[in-house]
Every structure is written in C-alpha cells, then in structure tokens.
Amino acid sequence: MKLRYLLFTGVILSLALAACSENFLDWKPSGTLSSEQLQNPEGAEEQLISAYAVLANGGSGHTIASLWPYSSVHSDDAHKGGGGISNRIEYDRLEQYYTIEADPGYGAVWGRLYAGVSRANIAIQTLQALSDDELPEKQQRIAEGYFLRGHFNFQLKILFKNIPYFDETYRNDEILELSNRELTNDELWDKIASDFQYAVDNLPSPSNQPDIGRPHQVSAKAYLAKVRLYQAYEQDDLHNVTGINDAKLNEVVTLTNDVINSGEYQLHPDFAQNFLGQYENGVESVFAVQYSINDGTDQGRLNMEHSLNYSMAPQYGCCWFHIPSQNMVNAFKTDDNGTPMFDTFNDEEMKEPSDFMDNGVDPRFGHTVGAHGQPFKYQPDVLYDNSWERVPDVYGSFGNMKEQQPANSPYLRKVGAYFGSAVNLDIIRYADVLLWRDEALIELGRHSEALPIINEIRTRAENSTDRLALSDGSFASNFRISEYQDGVNINWTQENAREALRWERRLEFAMESSRFFDLTRWGIAAEVLNEYLDTERQRRSFLSNAAFTKNKHEYLPISSDEINRTNGALKQNPDY
C-alpha cells in the first residue's frame, strides 16, 4: 500500500521508456517517447524509475528478486511442488540437477536481469549529460543508478558466475562482441563492488534520503559488505573454493560495523514482523523491492513471483509450489539444551502433529512451515490442514508460509487464478548484516566476538512465539531454543562456531532464497546436497535419480540462444 511513496508513482510511464526486451542485447525502445524527449531532468528521472521498475518485473516463470526456484528448490530447503514433476518442468530440473540443460536454458531470468543493467546504464548516461544546475540531485541519482546496476549484476553473478560486464560507456556493437571471460572471477567481483563503492561515496545519509525505496549511504555499505563476503571465498575455474581472503573479510567487518553503528537498523522484536505488510520498510529492512496495491492502476504493482506458491486451501486454491523439504523441517529440531541437533537432526522425521510436541522445535519453524494442526500465518483459529496439499504423495505434507499473506489481508489480491501480494520483498534484512559480520569474524579466527550477535538472533527467535499460539493460548509445537553458552551447551571453537553460524543462517533465512548461494559460497554444495539426496530420495521417490555434480551444478548454464546471438563470444560454463 505504497501509493504515497513518490518513488514509484512514475512506474506506468517508465514502462514506455527505453526498456530492453528479455534479450539484453536488444536495446530497441518499446515505447513511443523519443530519446530527445527524455534528455531533460524529467526524462532522466523517469529513465531511472524505469530501472527501479525492473526490481519488481519478475513473475512466476522468471523470478528475479526472490530467486526461490534457484536457491530454495535448488538446495536442501524445498521441493518444487505444484501438480507433479512435469508441472513447471524447468523448476524440476533445478531440483533434480542432472536434468539441467543449456537449451532452452535459463534465458528468461538472464534477460530480465540484463534489462535492469541496461536500463540503469541508459539512466546513468542521460543523467551524466545534465548539468548540476539542471538537476541539483544529479550525483545522487547517478549513484542510485550505480547501486541498481550493482544489484542486477550481483544477481547474475551468483546465478551464472561467468557473465559479461558492461557499463554506460559501451556501444551496442561492443556489447555484442563482449566475452563473459573478459574478466577473472575476482575482477568481476571488483567491478560489481566498485558500483556499490560509488554509491557509498555519493548517496546521501539516511536522514537526507526522504524517498522510501531509494538506497542511501548505509544501505549501500550493507550491499558492498555482501559483495565482499562472496568475493572473499576465492574460486578457481571449476568453482572450487581455494582460499578465503582475509583482507576482504576485514572489509566485511568494517562495513558491517559501520551499518550496525549507524543506528539505522535493529532486529524486529518479533520475527513475524519481517513477513507482514503492516511492518514493511521497518527497522530491519535494509533494502527492499517495493510493491503496491490500490495505486490507481487496474491491479496494482504486485509481487507475482510468489503467485504459484499459495496452497490449495479454499481461501486460496492454487498452486502449492515451493514446499519445505523434510530435511529442512527436521533442521528445526532442538535438543534438551535448546540447541540444534547438528549430527542427528535428520535421523527421524518430524511430520505428524505429535512429533512437534515430542521434539524440541526452534520457534522459527512456526513462522516458516505450514504443518497440519499448526496456526497458519498467525491466525489462531485457522490451522494448516493436509487437505490443502496438492500432491502430498509426491512432495510431502507441508506448505510454505513466509511469502504468503492471510486470505483477508488488505495486501493480497486475486489475479486470475493466482494471488499477488503488495508486501515488500526484502533483498537485505538487518539479520543478514549481523550474520555476515559474524561469518567474517569466525573465518578470521575471532569467533569469540561472534557469539553475542548469534545469541542476539537466537534470543529474538525465543521471544517470537506470541503470534504462534492457538486460540486457547497453548501451542501446537514444543518451542524450545536457548542461547549458546561456551563450555555449557557448546564448545565455542572456530569449527563449532562455523557450524553454528551456518545453521543459524539456514533457520533464519529458510525459504528466503539464500541457502543454495550460501552453500556454493562456502564451497560445500556438492557435499551437503548429495548427502541430503541420499536420505531425501528414500522419502520422496521422485528424487531417485537426482544427483549433484561437483564442478558443474554450482552455477546455471548460459542459454544456448544467448551464446548463438553473440556468435560464440559468450562461453558456456564448465561441463554443460
């Protein structure tokens, strides 16, 4: 419900600007405004808004903000779901691994993200041609363009690794000849980091950034920290992690400390507040995609990237995609001390209502997973029911919850057979920033400094049960979690701290599209996912042939169509 926000009031006009088609090399304008009409302050602003618009231009078949098919489904967190294996077969390939193909490939997400890069470049070029007198906010607006370009390139980098990088100085014919091996892995990270560094140096402070949705200096520091953390894990050409760069880790610590010490952010007191519309743009939201409803358009500017993921319940009716894996559900188990069962969590399944009372359960389970008899989306009288599931014999008896809204939510709208939500999608939460800092500290051997922040996040989880109660005030799960105490319930060595940090990231961001990228960054994707498949295929027979190939499946293949369009300038990723 963001009609009041100035930033996106020009979205409709922006769609008629010099936008790119899904082929990022095709720069032909799709609207009726000439370039001369846009070479002025108003036109430059609209072109920048056109770049912002791409943030929200994803759909169920080409998610570019959430990335749930490419991370949750592509990892041990979730199954594709839907009506069966053949329903959205391209997502099944991501889950099965061995069936991933370069043709037709993943050209839609590639094209949408490069449309964002191209729109940002066009806006930057137009803004640079203006004088400061014509547009006093010129430098700030250019920095916003750099920030957006950095974001789109970051998404491309974690999906495809070897990508062509071009800025506003490149001509169309130069882009056609540009190789995706022009830069080394490290050099490409530096290019993306330089965009965010420019944003840090030229964006205003938060107090001087009145428009919600636009980045400012502190949010740019947070995104730069994310880039440097990924870059710190050095990879060879076959995606093996060959070392961890201490200088980059120290930069992460400095940047995250700046964000923490800015006083701009804090954890929501209740974990639930991250996933309800009335709290969006709140204290934990560092950078978010802004959606809207009742904004004067026919349907609003809705998030359709999760439109397939509502259950078959009467109040929804379609389509039960993005279903938690049994492995991920089991990961929420806690022992008698309230700490994770690192080694034995997956030995026995939690799936029957009694299982969630017989075991200790991390409260974040109740915010993440729909399970029979559990309150659904903080409604004590609306309990998740197995009848809401589409093909439980294939994908199991759970549903997702974070990305959904109650059926009576003012942020929800039915669009045909599907649902769109106006609730923002956080690209970076403050919990991310805290755990990035802890990850860097642990890898630097400063693990004792990481313990207080991990405990801060666990304490927030412990205090986030009020909305999970049934109508009589009782609970359908035995919620049990505690802080780590060195020498009491854990020996806080570097190795154990690393395991605790990685576990914390999984539970905190479960179903939020970070899991696969975390595993790849850490260099353990093949090990973790093949171990997961060894057990999960015994529970889900459709996974009987699924296998993750090391040095291949860490990244997606580049569409053969894109390679052909460039006459081979783009080189395929290894082993595809």
XYZ file of C-alpha atoms in Angstrom:
576
model
C 0.000 0.000 0.000
C 2.622 2.436 -1.106
C 0.731 4.893 -3.286
C 2.072 7.622 -1.035
C 5.661 6.873 -1.965
C 6.919 9.222 -4.645
C 9.455 6.753 -5.976
C 7.066 4.544 -7.892
C 4.395 6.997 -8.966
C 6.022 7.060 -12.393
C 6.070 3.309 -12.949
C 3.413 3.312 -15.642
C 5.213 5.964 -17.659
C 8.508 4.202 -17.056
C 7.270 1.138 -18.868
C 7.031 3.241 -22.044
C 10.647 4.371 -21.838
C 13.735 2.935 -23.471
C 13.266 -0.510 -21.965
C 15.046 -3.645 -23.130
C 13.463 -6.886 -24.173
C 14.357 -10.152 -22.468
C 17.351 -10.389 -24.784
C 19.693 -7.975 -23.017
C 21.486 -7.176 -26.291
C 18.324 -5.785 -27.868
C 18.193 -2.114 -26.889
C 15.299 -1.143 -29.165
C 12.856 1.146 -27.338
C 9.431 -0.394 -26.782
C 7.513 2.848 -26.216
C 6.605 5.977 -28.083
C 8.806 8.584 -26.406
C 11.830 9.707 -28.423
C 15.301 9.980 -26.927
C 15.120 13.765 -27.427
C 12.038 13.923 -25.209
C 13.977 12.203 -22.441
C 17.142 14.321 -22.496
C 15.984 16.594 -19.711
C 15.712 16.351 -15.910
C 12.194 14.930 -16.003
C 13.112 12.380 -18.652
C 16.268 11.374 -16.793
C 14.274 10.827 -13.599
C 11.778 8.680 -15.493
C 14.552 6.601 -17.006
C 15.957 5.967 -13.536
C 12.495 4.964 -12.300
C 12.350 2.624 -15.288
C 15.464 0.904 -13.894
C 13.864 0.698 -10.445
C 10.800 -0.850 -12.074
C 12.828 -3.884 -13.137
C 13.248 -4.804 -9.459
C 9.557 -5.681 -9.469
C 9.342 -7.029 -13.039
C 9.677 -10.699 -12.145
C 6.919 -13.239 -12.466
C 6.209 -16.855 -11.607
C 8.200 -18.066 -14.612
C 11.132 -15.692 -14.271
C 11.752 -14.776 -10.644
C 14.486 -12.149 -10.399
C 14.049 -10.768 -6.885
C 13.063 -13.768 -4.780
C 15.054 -16.407 -6.728
C 13.212 -19.147 -4.806
C 13.486 -21.722 -7.640
C 17.226 -21.121 -7.968
C 18.053 -21.281 -4.266
C 15.406 -22.948 -2.076
C 14.307 -25.553 -4.634
C 17.887 -25.841 -5.895
C 19.055 -26.750 -2.375
C 18.057 -28.946 0.566
C 15.430 -26.452 1.766
C 12.490 -27.067 -0.553
C 10.815 -29.095 -3.282
C 9.314 -27.583 -6.393
C 5.790 -28.664 -5.534
C 2.853 -27.934 -7.800
C 0.867 -30.635 -9.575
C 3.730 -33.045 -10.165
C 7.139 -33.344 -11.767
C 6.064 -32.127 -15.216
C 4.303 -29.048 -13.826
C 6.865 -26.279 -14.470
C 9.460 -28.781 -15.620
C 12.178 -26.111 -15.714
C 11.939 -25.880 -11.916
C 12.016 -29.665 -11.587
C 15.342 -29.629 -13.446
C 16.728 -27.312 -10.792
C 15.703 -29.784 -8.103
C 16.912 -32.900 -9.920
C 20.237 -31.293 -11.025
C 21.193 -33.972 -13.541
C 18.464 -32.837 -15.975
C 19.539 -29.164 -16.095
C 20.010 -28.169 -19.726
C 21.634 -25.255 -21.504
C 18.901 -25.364 -24.126
C 16.400 -23.814 -23.582
C 18.414 -22.794 -20.560
C 17.504 -20.009 -18.192
C 17.298 -17.179 -20.676
C 14.286 -15.506 -19.070
C 15.985 -14.679 -15.764
C 19.196 -13.750 -17.643
C 17.262 -11.409 -19.940
C 15.209 -9.757 -17.192
C 18.267 -9.026 -15.078
C 20.230 -7.665 -18.020
C 17.240 -5.474 -18.848
C 17.838 -3.955 -15.406
C 21.536 -3.448 -16.154
C 20.698 -1.814 -19.471
C 18.039 0.495 -18.031
C 20.445 1.557 -15.285
C 23.118 2.311 -17.896
C 20.708 4.358 -20.015
C 19.631 6.350 -16.955
C 23.246 6.952 -15.879
C 24.215 8.115 -19.361
C 21.289 10.533 -19.551
C 21.940 11.878 -16.061
C 25.626 12.439 -16.803
C 24.715 14.710 -19.707
C 22.786 17.084 -17.436
C 24.349 19.953 -15.519
C 24.113 20.328 -11.752
C 22.012 23.431 -12.329
C 19.518 21.457 -14.377
C 19.293 18.710 -11.759
C 20.767 19.506 -8.332
C 20.310 15.835 -7.308
C 22.324 14.681 -10.339
C 25.154 12.989 -8.435
C 22.765 11.246 -6.087
C 20.627 9.969 -8.948
C 23.693 8.661 -10.791
C 24.736 6.864 -7.614
C 21.282 5.260 -7.447
C 21.835 4.012 -10.990
C 25.181 2.527 -9.957
C 23.526 0.830 -6.966
C 20.826 -0.704 -9.160
C 23.353 -1.857 -11.751
C 25.370 -3.435 -8.946
C 22.302 -5.291 -7.678
C 21.332 -6.710 -11.077
C 24.909 -7.792 -11.781
C 25.160 -9.379 -8.325
C 22.070 -11.491 -9.013
C 23.507 -12.534 -12.369
C 26.877 -13.344 -10.818
C 25.550 -15.694 -8.136
C 23.353 -17.446 -10.707
C 25.733 -17.786 -13.668
C 29.204 -16.826 -12.313
C 30.748 -16.057 -15.723
C 28.837 -13.060 -17.021
C 29.668 -10.200 -19.401
C 30.064 -6.869 -17.625
C 29.346 -3.605 -19.426
C 28.702 -0.097 -18.200
C 27.181 3.041 -19.730
C 30.227 3.669 -21.944
C 29.737 0.569 -24.098
C 28.173 0.782 -27.550
C 25.709 -1.866 -28.749
C 28.188 -3.351 -31.202
C 30.801 -3.617 -28.432
C 28.365 -5.468 -26.202
C 27.668 -7.972 -28.984
C 31.371 -8.848 -29.034
C 31.852 -8.858 -25.264
C 33.080 -12.114 -23.753
C 31.919 -13.393 -20.395
C 35.547 -14.436 -19.767
C 36.909 -10.929 -20.290
C 37.357 -10.598 -16.533
C 38.564 -13.088 -13.958
C 36.212 -14.115 -11.178
C 37.940 -11.713 -8.795
C 37.979 -8.856 -11.316
C 34.270 -9.276 -11.936
C 33.563 -9.073 -8.209
C 35.660 -5.897 -8.106
C 33.573 -4.365 -10.902
C 30.356 -5.063 -9.001
C 31.920 -3.802 -5.765
C 33.024 -0.592 -7.481
C 29.401 0.232 -8.319
C 28.430 -0.082 -4.666
C 31.515 1.856 -3.567
C 30.458 4.675 -5.883
C 27.027 4.531 -4.269
C 28.579 4.685 -0.790
C 30.634 7.722 -1.797
C 27.798 9.632 -3.487
C 24.495 8.678 -1.891
C 23.090 10.842 0.897
C 22.872 9.823 4.523
C 19.607 8.138 5.567
C 18.330 11.367 7.110
C 18.792 13.126 3.767
C 17.070 10.410 1.722
C 13.343 11.141 2.059
C 12.077 8.660 -0.552
C 11.373 5.209 0.841
C 12.645 2.641 -1.635
C 15.711 4.541 -2.764
C 19.071 3.416 -1.338
C 21.222 5.629 0.851
C 24.821 5.535 2.015
C 24.260 2.993 4.801
C 22.238 0.535 2.699
C 24.952 0.789 0.021
C 27.555 -0.159 2.658
C 25.471 -3.189 3.562
C 25.285 -4.358 -0.054
C 29.019 -3.721 -0.527
C 29.660 -5.924 2.525
C 27.638 -8.684 0.878
C 29.689 -8.446 -2.315
C 32.997 -8.524 -0.432
C 31.885 -11.534 1.620
C 31.083 -13.526 -1.514
C 34.344 -12.382 -3.084
C 36.346 -13.439 -0.028
C 35.729 -17.115 -0.870
C 38.153 -17.421 -3.783
C 37.126 -19.864 -6.522
C 39.045 -21.489 -9.347
C 37.611 -22.009 -12.829
C 35.866 -25.203 -11.669
C 34.161 -23.415 -8.743
C 36.343 -24.979 -6.051
C 36.947 -22.693 -3.080
C 40.730 -22.424 -2.996
C 41.101 -19.969 -0.127
C 39.480 -17.252 1.935
C 40.803 -13.717 1.555
C 41.421 -12.133 4.968
C 41.594 -8.609 3.543
C 38.099 -8.975 2.095
C 36.833 -10.432 5.386
C 38.259 -7.463 7.286
C 36.487 -5.160 4.854
C 33.241 -7.003 5.613
C 33.785 -6.463 9.339
C 34.464 -2.739 8.828
C 31.434 -2.231 6.582
C 29.019 -4.201 8.760
C 30.272 -2.379 11.851
C 29.506 0.891 10.065
C 25.978 -0.312 9.346
C 25.485 -1.524 12.920
C 26.907 1.647 14.453
C 24.809 3.886 12.193
C 21.823 3.262 14.459
C 19.557 2.999 11.418
C 18.548 -0.617 11.936
C 17.694 -3.169 14.567
C 16.057 -6.566 14.711
C 12.285 -6.527 14.850
C 11.289 -7.646 18.350
C 9.134 -10.373 16.771
C 10.441 -12.448 13.858
C 6.921 -12.384 12.366
C 7.160 -8.669 11.661
C 9.521 -9.372 8.769
C 6.716 -11.110 6.887
C 3.648 -8.942 7.470
C 2.730 -5.941 5.358
C 1.993 -3.576 8.226
C 5.670 -3.673 9.259
C 7.326 -3.280 5.847
C 10.049 -0.656 5.474
C 10.552 -1.162 9.190
C 13.638 -1.227 11.380
C 15.001 -4.500 9.930
C 14.530 -3.725 6.236
C 17.844 -2.554 4.743
C 16.868 -2.694 1.067
C 13.587 -3.983 -0.323
C 11.650 -4.276 -3.554
C 8.630 -2.019 -3.179
C 5.216 -3.334 -4.245
C 1.856 -1.559 -4.203
C -1.904 -2.063 -4.319
C -4.790 0.387 -4.773
C -2.351 2.706 -6.513
C -4.669 3.842 -9.305
C -3.798 1.000 -11.690
C -6.035 -1.957 -12.520
C -4.207 -4.499 -10.380
C -1.524 -2.613 -8.517
C 2.209 -3.199 -8.655
C 2.046 -6.651 -7.088
C 4.608 -9.305 -6.324
C 3.746 -12.117 -8.734
C 6.984 -14.026 -8.137
C 5.256 -15.978 -5.361
C 1.918 -16.248 -7.154
C 2.206 -20.021 -7.630
C 3.069 -20.678 -4.025
C -0.298 -20.362 -2.269
C -1.923 -23.568 -1.075
C -5.000 -25.436 -2.300
C -6.994 -24.221 0.727
C -10.491 -22.947 -0.184
C -9.454 -19.371 0.555
C -6.599 -19.651 -1.979
C -6.952 -22.586 -4.384
C -3.653 -22.560 -6.288
C -0.951 -23.837 -6.750
C 1.144 -25.271 -3.857
C 4.645 -24.646 -5.185
C 7.787 -24.116 -3.053
C 7.235 -26.870 -0.481
C 9.577 -27.357 2.513
C 11.716 -30.485 2.358
C 11.621 -32.991 5.192
C 15.301 -32.282 5.745
C 14.621 -28.596 6.309
C 11.711 -29.303 8.661
C 13.919 -31.636 10.673
C 16.618 -28.977 10.902
C 14.376 -27.019 13.300
C 14.744 -29.732 15.984
C 16.451 -28.733 19.216
C 17.896 -30.886 21.972
C 17.182 -30.751 25.692
C 19.525 -27.742 25.923
C 17.593 -25.831 23.260
C 20.439 -26.058 20.742
C 20.430 -27.605 17.251
C 20.872 -31.332 16.787
C 23.712 -30.837 14.307
C 24.588 -34.507 13.768
C 21.313 -36.326 14.400
C 18.605 -33.876 13.293
C 17.710 -35.900 10.204
C 17.720 -39.373 11.751
C 13.979 -39.340 12.402
C 11.248 -37.362 10.675
C 9.069 -34.684 12.244
C 5.827 -34.787 10.274
C 2.916 -35.921 12.476
C 1.315 -33.376 14.857
C 2.616 -35.318 17.853
C 6.185 -35.126 16.531
C 6.248 -31.375 17.034
C 5.337 -31.801 20.677
C 7.636 -34.752 21.347
C 10.668 -32.902 19.986
C 12.045 -29.506 20.869
C 11.379 -27.091 17.993
C 13.056 -23.811 17.105
C 10.247 -21.171 17.068
C 11.261 -20.033 13.581
C 9.653 -23.247 12.352
C 6.221 -21.791 13.180
C 6.940 -18.735 11.031
C 8.284 -20.713 8.084
C 6.434 -24.020 7.603
C 2.768 -24.877 7.260
C 2.187 -28.194 9.094
C -1.036 -29.960 9.985
C -2.650 -28.519 13.117
C -0.293 -25.520 13.330
C -1.686 -21.949 13.188
C -1.397 -20.642 9.650
C 0.060 -17.172 9.175
C -0.561 -16.033 12.758
C -4.281 -16.892 12.715
C -5.018 -18.910 15.887
C -8.334 -20.171 14.509
C -7.021 -21.050 11.038
C -4.978 -24.240 11.258
C -2.957 -25.632 8.387
C -4.636 -28.755 7.060
C -3.239 -31.595 4.965
C -6.242 -31.258 2.644
C -4.677 -28.032 1.376
C -1.909 -30.005 -0.308
C -1.956 -30.821 -3.996
C 0.129 -33.998 -4.422
C 1.442 -34.887 -0.946
C 2.313 -38.395 -2.130
C 4.990 -36.749 -4.294
C 6.179 -33.746 -2.308
C 5.161 -34.478 1.279
C 2.764 -32.890 3.747
C 3.903 -29.311 4.338
C 3.365 -25.828 2.979
C 5.361 -22.630 2.960
C 4.394 -19.592 4.995
C 6.801 -16.625 4.955
C 5.876 -15.442 1.472
C 2.116 -15.826 1.950
C -0.418 -13.487 3.487
C -3.713 -14.271 5.280
C -6.605 -14.554 2.842
C -8.246 -11.445 4.349
C -5.080 -9.345 4.165
C -5.501 -5.907 2.550
C -2.133 -6.547 0.886
C -3.417 -9.544 -1.109
C -5.262 -9.520 -4.443
C -6.523 -12.322 -6.654
C -5.237 -12.022 -10.214
C -6.941 -14.607 -12.390
C -6.274 -17.987 -10.785
C -3.350 -16.654 -8.772
C -2.592 -14.241 -5.960
C -0.368 -11.201 -5.946
C 0.906 -9.521 -2.809
C 1.793 -5.894 -2.142
C 4.086 -6.825 0.741
C 7.677 -5.760 0.123
C 10.360 -8.311 -0.639
C 13.482 -7.687 1.426
C 16.711 -8.054 -0.534
C 18.737 -7.408 2.628
C 17.480 -7.768 6.191
C 19.437 -6.445 9.163
C 19.786 -10.038 10.399
C 21.784 -10.621 7.203
C 24.195 -7.837 8.125
C 24.692 -9.231 11.622
C 25.392 -12.741 10.393
C 27.718 -11.534 7.609
C 29.765 -9.827 10.315
C 29.795 -12.998 12.403
C 30.770 -15.137 9.419
C 33.731 -12.880 8.650
C 34.821 -12.819 12.303
C 34.670 -16.605 12.577
C 36.739 -17.139 9.437
C 39.273 -14.609 10.753
C 39.674 -16.681 13.907
C 37.837 -14.089 16.012
C 34.966 -16.444 16.777
C 34.582 -15.314 20.388
C 33.471 -11.897 19.050
C 30.735 -13.584 17.008
C 28.965 -15.300 19.900
C 26.969 -12.290 21.230
C 25.352 -11.497 17.877
C 24.369 -15.093 17.121
C 22.826 -15.174 20.581
C 21.004 -11.903 19.883
C 19.328 -13.511 16.879
C 18.507 -16.665 18.833
C 17.030 -14.608 21.658
C 14.813 -12.799 19.166
C 13.610 -16.208 17.939
C 12.894 -17.282 21.534
C 10.783 -14.158 22.046
C 8.805 -14.662 18.836
C 6.136 -17.142 19.908
C 3.153 -14.927 20.815
C 1.761 -14.988 17.277
C 2.201 -18.780 17.094
C -0.311 -19.581 19.858
C -3.587 -21.399 19.327
C -6.870 -19.701 20.274
C -6.693 -21.110 23.831
C -3.171 -19.782 24.331
C -1.461 -23.158 24.025
C 0.977 -24.202 21.296
C 0.945 -26.985 18.716
C 4.747 -27.299 18.950
C 7.166 -27.639 21.840
C 9.068 -24.455 21.136
C 12.490 -24.686 22.745
C 15.580 -22.618 21.990
C 18.381 -21.121 24.049
C 21.498 -19.030 23.646
C 24.841 -20.732 23.145
C 26.959 -20.847 26.299
C 30.602 -21.670 25.794
C 31.571 -24.709 27.843
C 27.969 -25.384 28.856
C 25.945 -26.361 25.773
C 28.685 -25.896 23.167
C 32.460 -25.642 22.985
C 32.855 -22.387 21.083
C 35.829 -23.377 18.923
C 36.259 -21.921 15.444
C 34.966 -25.142 13.892
C 31.892 -25.302 16.120
C 31.236 -21.579 15.713
C 31.351 -22.010 11.922
C 28.821 -24.850 12.106
C 26.563 -22.812 14.415
C 26.746 -19.778 12.112
C 25.852 -21.798 9.048
C 22.983 -23.468 10.907
C 21.746 -20.085 12.062
C 21.704 -18.764 8.507
C 19.704 -21.773 7.361
C 16.992 -21.401 10.008
C 16.845 -17.604 9.961
C 16.531 -17.364 6.167
C 14.809 -20.665 5.361
C 12.684 -20.306 2.183
C 14.061 -16.777 1.610
C 16.349 -17.680 -1.311
C 19.756 -17.710 0.299
C 20.504 -21.380 1.031
C 21.973 -22.574 -2.293
C 24.086 -19.450 -2.711
C 25.422 -19.870 0.829
C 26.430 -23.479 0.132
C 28.143 -22.505 -3.107
C 29.967 -19.604 -1.460
C 31.251 -21.885 1.287
C 32.363 -24.478 -1.277
C 30.296 -27.302 0.240
C 27.318 -27.535 -2.128
C 28.186 -30.964 -3.583
C 28.951 -32.488 -0.191
C 25.824 -31.180 1.544
C 23.362 -31.706 -1.294
C 24.401 -35.236 -2.208
C 24.200 -36.216 1.460
C 20.746 -34.618 1.551
C 19.664 -36.557 -1.541
C 20.896 -39.857 -0.108
C 18.243 -39.608 2.605
C 15.555 -37.463 0.993
C 15.162 -39.789 -2.015
C 14.114 -42.532 0.414
C 11.258 -40.236 1.476
C 10.497 -38.709 -1.940
C 10.792 -41.312 -4.692
C 10.776 -38.733 -7.495
C 14.353 -37.897 -6.415
C 15.558 -41.452 -7.113
C 17.907 -40.349 -9.906
C 18.742 -36.868 -8.633
C 22.452 -36.166 -8.251
C 24.548 -33.020 -7.859
C 27.725 -32.952 -9.966
C 30.611 -31.111 -8.348
C 32.353 -28.523 -10.563
C 29.209 -28.175 -12.663
C 25.982 -27.604 -10.799
C 27.265 -24.798 -8.590
C 26.084 -22.422 -11.354
C 23.457 -22.431 -14.071
C 24.258 -22.938 -17.738
C 24.126 -19.985 -20.078
C 21.301 -20.301 -22.558
C 22.437 -21.596 -25.935
C 20.270 -18.879 -27.502
C 22.382 -16.208 -25.831
C 25.592 -17.891 -26.970
C 24.311 -18.050 -30.541
C 23.233 -14.394 -30.521
C 26.793 -13.353 -29.713
C 28.354 -15.685 -32.294
C 30.134 -17.531 -29.530
C 31.503 -14.532 -27.644
C 29.776 -15.964 -24.580
C 31.404 -19.174 -23.369
C 29.429 -21.930 -21.661
C 30.008 -22.792 -18.016
C 32.020 -25.960 -17.293
C 30.592 -29.376 -18.194
C 27.323 -28.181 -19.770
